[in-house]
Short mmCIF file of N, CA and C in Angstrom, two decimals:
data_model
loop_
_atom_site.label_atom_id
_atom_site.label_comp_id
_atom_site.label_asym_id
_atom_site.label_seq_id
_atom_site.Cartn_x
_atom_site.Cartn_y
_atom_site.Cartn_z
N MET A 1 23.37 -104.64 -7.73
CA MET A 1 22.18 -105.43 -7.88
C MET A 1 21.10 -104.81 -7.49
N ILE A 2 21.13 -104.12 -6.20
CA ILE A 2 19.88 -103.56 -5.84
C ILE A 2 19.50 -102.21 -6.77
N LYS A 3 20.39 -101.28 -7.01
CA LYS A 3 20.27 -100.55 -8.21
C LYS A 3 19.56 -100.92 -9.27
N PHE A 4 19.85 -101.96 -9.90
CA PHE A 4 19.50 -102.44 -11.21
C PHE A 4 18.06 -103.09 -10.81
N MET A 5 17.91 -103.31 -9.74
CA MET A 5 16.31 -103.95 -9.49
C MET A 5 15.40 -102.52 -9.53
N LYS A 6 16.11 -101.62 -8.75
CA LYS A 6 15.53 -100.67 -8.60
C LYS A 6 15.01 -99.95 -10.00
N GLU A 7 15.87 -99.76 -10.82
CA GLU A 7 15.77 -99.24 -12.24
C GLU A 7 14.54 -100.09 -12.93
N ILE A 8 14.79 -101.55 -12.72
CA ILE A 8 13.62 -102.21 -13.34
C ILE A 8 12.14 -101.62 -12.97
N LEU A 9 12.04 -102.00 -11.54
CA LEU A 9 10.78 -101.63 -10.66
C LEU A 9 10.32 -99.96 -11.24
N ASP A 10 11.50 -99.18 -11.14
CA ASP A 10 10.85 -97.67 -11.72
C ASP A 10 10.31 -97.77 -13.12
N LYS A 11 10.96 -98.30 -14.08
CA LYS A 11 10.48 -98.59 -15.37
C LYS A 11 9.10 -99.16 -15.61
N LEU A 12 9.17 -100.22 -14.72
CA LEU A 12 7.82 -100.80 -14.69
C LEU A 12 6.73 -100.27 -14.10
N LEU A 13 6.76 -99.50 -13.07
CA LEU A 13 5.80 -98.48 -12.47
C LEU A 13 5.55 -97.50 -13.55
N SER A 14 6.65 -96.81 -14.00
CA SER A 14 6.17 -95.79 -15.17
C SER A 14 5.29 -96.35 -16.16
N VAL A 15 5.78 -97.63 -16.60
CA VAL A 15 4.52 -97.98 -17.71
C VAL A 15 3.47 -98.35 -17.36
N ILE A 16 3.28 -98.86 -16.01
CA ILE A 16 1.81 -98.84 -15.44
C ILE A 16 1.20 -97.65 -15.31
N LEU A 17 1.99 -96.61 -14.74
CA LEU A 17 1.24 -95.60 -14.73
C LEU A 17 0.91 -94.54 -15.87
N SER A 18 1.63 -94.80 -17.03
CA SER A 18 1.22 -94.38 -18.25
C SER A 18 0.07 -95.07 -19.07
N LEU A 19 -0.33 -96.01 -18.43
CA LEU A 19 -1.58 -96.83 -19.03
C LEU A 19 -2.74 -96.35 -18.29
N LEU A 20 -2.75 -95.72 -16.92
CA LEU A 20 -3.74 -95.15 -16.41
C LEU A 20 -4.27 -93.99 -16.85
N PRO A 21 -5.47 -93.79 -16.85
CA PRO A 21 -6.12 -92.28 -17.49
C PRO A 21 -5.93 -91.36 -16.42
N LEU A 22 -5.75 -89.90 -16.93
CA LEU A 22 -5.29 -88.76 -16.18
C LEU A 22 -6.89 -88.68 -15.23
N SER A 23 -6.29 -87.55 -14.12
CA SER A 23 -7.37 -87.55 -13.38
C SER A 23 -8.41 -86.28 -13.87
N PRO A 24 -9.81 -86.92 -13.83
CA PRO A 24 -10.80 -86.12 -14.45
C PRO A 24 -10.68 -84.69 -13.47
N PHE A 25 -10.32 -84.54 -12.26
CA PHE A 25 -10.64 -83.40 -11.39
C PHE A 25 -9.06 -82.52 -11.35
N ALA A 26 -8.39 -82.70 -12.21
CA ALA A 26 -7.14 -81.64 -12.18
C ALA A 26 -7.66 -80.29 -12.68
N ASP A 27 -8.37 -80.12 -13.31
CA ASP A 27 -8.83 -78.67 -13.73
C ASP A 27 -9.51 -78.20 -12.68
N ALA A 28 -10.40 -79.03 -11.98
CA ALA A 28 -11.02 -78.25 -10.76
C ALA A 28 -10.22 -78.01 -9.61
N ILE A 29 -9.38 -78.65 -9.16
CA ILE A 29 -8.12 -78.68 -8.58
C ILE A 29 -7.28 -77.40 -8.67
N ASP A 30 -6.99 -77.19 -10.02
CA ASP A 30 -6.18 -76.28 -10.37
C ASP A 30 -6.85 -74.78 -10.40
N ASN A 31 -8.18 -74.81 -10.39
CA ASN A 31 -9.04 -73.80 -10.30
C ASN A 31 -9.28 -73.42 -8.69
N LEU A 32 -9.46 -74.48 -7.85
CA LEU A 32 -9.66 -74.04 -6.67
C LEU A 32 -8.05 -73.51 -5.87
N SER A 33 -7.24 -73.82 -6.42
CA SER A 33 -5.68 -73.31 -6.06
C SER A 33 -5.63 -71.65 -6.36
N GLN A 34 -6.40 -71.13 -7.23
CA GLN A 34 -6.23 -69.78 -7.53
C GLN A 34 -7.04 -68.89 -6.34
N LEU A 35 -7.95 -69.67 -5.69
CA LEU A 35 -8.95 -68.57 -4.69
C LEU A 35 -8.21 -67.90 -3.97
N PRO A 36 -8.54 -66.59 -3.63
CA PRO A 36 -7.51 -66.10 -2.64
C PRO A 36 -7.93 -66.53 -1.15
N TYR A 37 -9.08 -66.64 -0.74
CA TYR A 37 -9.38 -66.88 0.61
C TYR A 37 -8.98 -68.53 1.14
N LEU A 38 -8.79 -69.39 0.11
CA LEU A 38 -8.71 -70.85 0.66
C LEU A 38 -7.77 -70.88 1.45
N GLY A 39 -6.58 -70.18 1.55
CA GLY A 39 -5.46 -70.35 2.88
C GLY A 39 -6.43 -70.12 4.10
N TYR A 40 -7.25 -69.23 4.27
CA TYR A 40 -7.90 -68.69 5.10
C TYR A 40 -9.00 -69.67 5.72
N LEU A 41 -9.88 -70.34 4.91
CA LEU A 41 -10.32 -71.22 5.02
C LEU A 41 -9.44 -72.65 5.73
N ASN A 42 -8.39 -73.00 5.14
CA ASN A 42 -7.60 -74.13 5.48
C ASN A 42 -7.30 -74.10 7.18
N TYR A 43 -7.16 -72.58 7.32
CA TYR A 43 -6.75 -72.26 8.88
C TYR A 43 -7.63 -72.82 9.77
N PHE A 44 -9.25 -72.54 9.23
CA PHE A 44 -10.14 -72.90 10.38
C PHE A 44 -10.59 -74.49 10.12
N VAL A 45 -10.57 -74.81 9.03
CA VAL A 45 -11.24 -76.04 8.43
C VAL A 45 -9.72 -77.01 7.57
N PRO A 46 -9.12 -77.70 8.62
CA PRO A 46 -7.97 -78.05 7.69
C PRO A 46 -8.32 -79.39 6.89
N VAL A 47 -8.53 -79.20 5.48
CA VAL A 47 -8.91 -79.94 4.47
C VAL A 47 -8.11 -81.11 4.29
N GLY A 48 -6.86 -80.52 4.03
CA GLY A 48 -6.10 -81.81 3.88
C GLY A 48 -5.91 -82.74 4.84
N THR A 49 -5.93 -82.47 6.42
CA THR A 49 -6.03 -83.25 7.37
C THR A 49 -7.46 -84.08 7.54
N LEU A 50 -8.36 -83.31 6.81
CA LEU A 50 -9.63 -84.06 6.72
C LEU A 50 -9.73 -85.32 5.68
N LEU A 51 -9.23 -84.93 4.66
CA LEU A 51 -9.32 -86.18 3.34
C LEU A 51 -8.23 -87.21 4.02
N LYS A 52 -6.85 -86.81 4.79
CA LYS A 52 -6.16 -87.83 5.32
C LYS A 52 -6.81 -88.88 6.12
N ILE A 53 -7.71 -88.42 7.13
CA ILE A 53 -8.56 -89.04 7.88
C ILE A 53 -9.61 -89.89 7.37
N GLY A 54 -10.14 -89.12 6.28
CA GLY A 54 -11.16 -89.82 5.43
C GLY A 54 -10.75 -90.98 4.90
N THR A 55 -9.40 -90.91 4.14
CA THR A 55 -8.85 -91.87 3.42
C THR A 55 -8.74 -93.04 4.29
N ALA A 56 -8.05 -92.74 5.46
CA ALA A 56 -7.56 -94.14 6.39
C ALA A 56 -8.98 -94.74 6.46
N TRP A 57 -10.06 -93.74 7.07
CA TRP A 57 -11.28 -94.60 7.70
C TRP A 57 -11.76 -95.29 6.40
N LEU A 58 -11.88 -94.85 5.41
CA LEU A 58 -12.54 -95.41 4.29
C LEU A 58 -11.56 -97.04 3.93
N ALA A 59 -10.25 -96.86 4.26
CA ALA A 59 -9.24 -98.01 4.20
C ALA A 59 -9.50 -98.95 4.99
N ALA A 60 -9.81 -98.63 6.26
CA ALA A 60 -9.90 -99.42 7.52
C ALA A 60 -11.31 -100.18 7.18
N ILE A 61 -12.52 -99.25 6.46
CA ILE A 61 -13.88 -99.96 6.48
C ILE A 61 -13.85 -100.96 5.21
N ALA A 62 -12.83 -100.64 4.27
CA ALA A 62 -12.72 -101.54 3.08
C ALA A 62 -12.10 -103.10 3.47
N LEU A 63 -10.68 -102.83 4.24
CA LEU A 63 -10.12 -103.83 4.61
C LEU A 63 -11.17 -104.56 5.62
N PHE A 64 -11.95 -104.19 6.53
CA PHE A 64 -13.09 -104.78 7.48
C PHE A 64 -14.03 -105.73 6.62
N TYR A 65 -14.48 -105.13 5.52
CA TYR A 65 -15.50 -105.53 4.60
C TYR A 65 -14.40 -106.86 3.72
N LEU A 66 -13.41 -106.68 3.35
CA LEU A 66 -13.08 -107.73 2.45
C LEU A 66 -12.63 -108.95 3.33
N TYR A 67 -12.23 -108.67 4.58
CA TYR A 67 -11.93 -109.74 5.88
C TYR A 67 -13.09 -110.28 5.91
N SER A 68 -13.93 -109.66 6.28
CA SER A 68 -15.64 -110.31 6.45
C SER A 68 -15.77 -111.18 5.19
N VAL A 69 -15.51 -110.65 4.01
CA VAL A 69 -16.31 -111.54 2.77
C VAL A 69 -15.15 -112.65 2.76
N LEU A 70 -13.80 -112.36 2.90
CA LEU A 70 -12.84 -113.75 2.70
C LEU A 70 -13.34 -114.70 3.99
N ALA A 71 -13.76 -114.28 5.17
CA ALA A 71 -13.99 -114.99 6.51
C ALA A 71 -15.20 -115.89 6.26
N ARG A 72 -16.27 -115.31 5.50
CA ARG A 72 -17.41 -116.09 5.15
C ARG A 72 -17.08 -117.18 3.97
N TRP A 73 -16.37 -116.81 3.00
CA TRP A 73 -15.95 -117.54 2.13
C TRP A 73 -15.28 -118.85 2.56
N ILE A 74 -14.42 -118.65 3.28
CA ILE A 74 -13.68 -119.88 3.78
C ILE A 74 -14.15 -120.60 5.12
N LYS A 75 -15.63 -120.21 5.35
CA LYS A 75 -16.37 -120.27 6.48
C LYS A 75 -15.93 -120.21 7.62
N LEU A 76 -15.10 -119.31 8.11
CA LEU A 76 -14.74 -118.79 9.44
C LEU A 76 -16.09 -118.27 10.37
N ILE A 77 -16.49 -117.49 9.32
CA ILE A 77 -17.87 -117.04 10.38
C ILE A 77 -19.27 -117.36 9.34
N GLU A 78 -20.09 -117.07 10.02
CA GLU A 78 -21.61 -117.25 9.35
C GLU A 78 -22.18 -115.65 8.93
#
């Protein structure tokens, strides 16, 4: 039963993903991966880690503002 539900969920998610547009940054990312000195730059400035931290920070800020709007809407705060 669980396997059947997983298959249905996988098909539903694949349909949803097929409706979304492709990334406009795919070509730029492919061009960046061909740079010979990018690995050395990533050694000193961990870009991947910075992106993860930035994403978590933006998610936290978005949740704060969402909570703030909802709290104002149901009159918990002014």
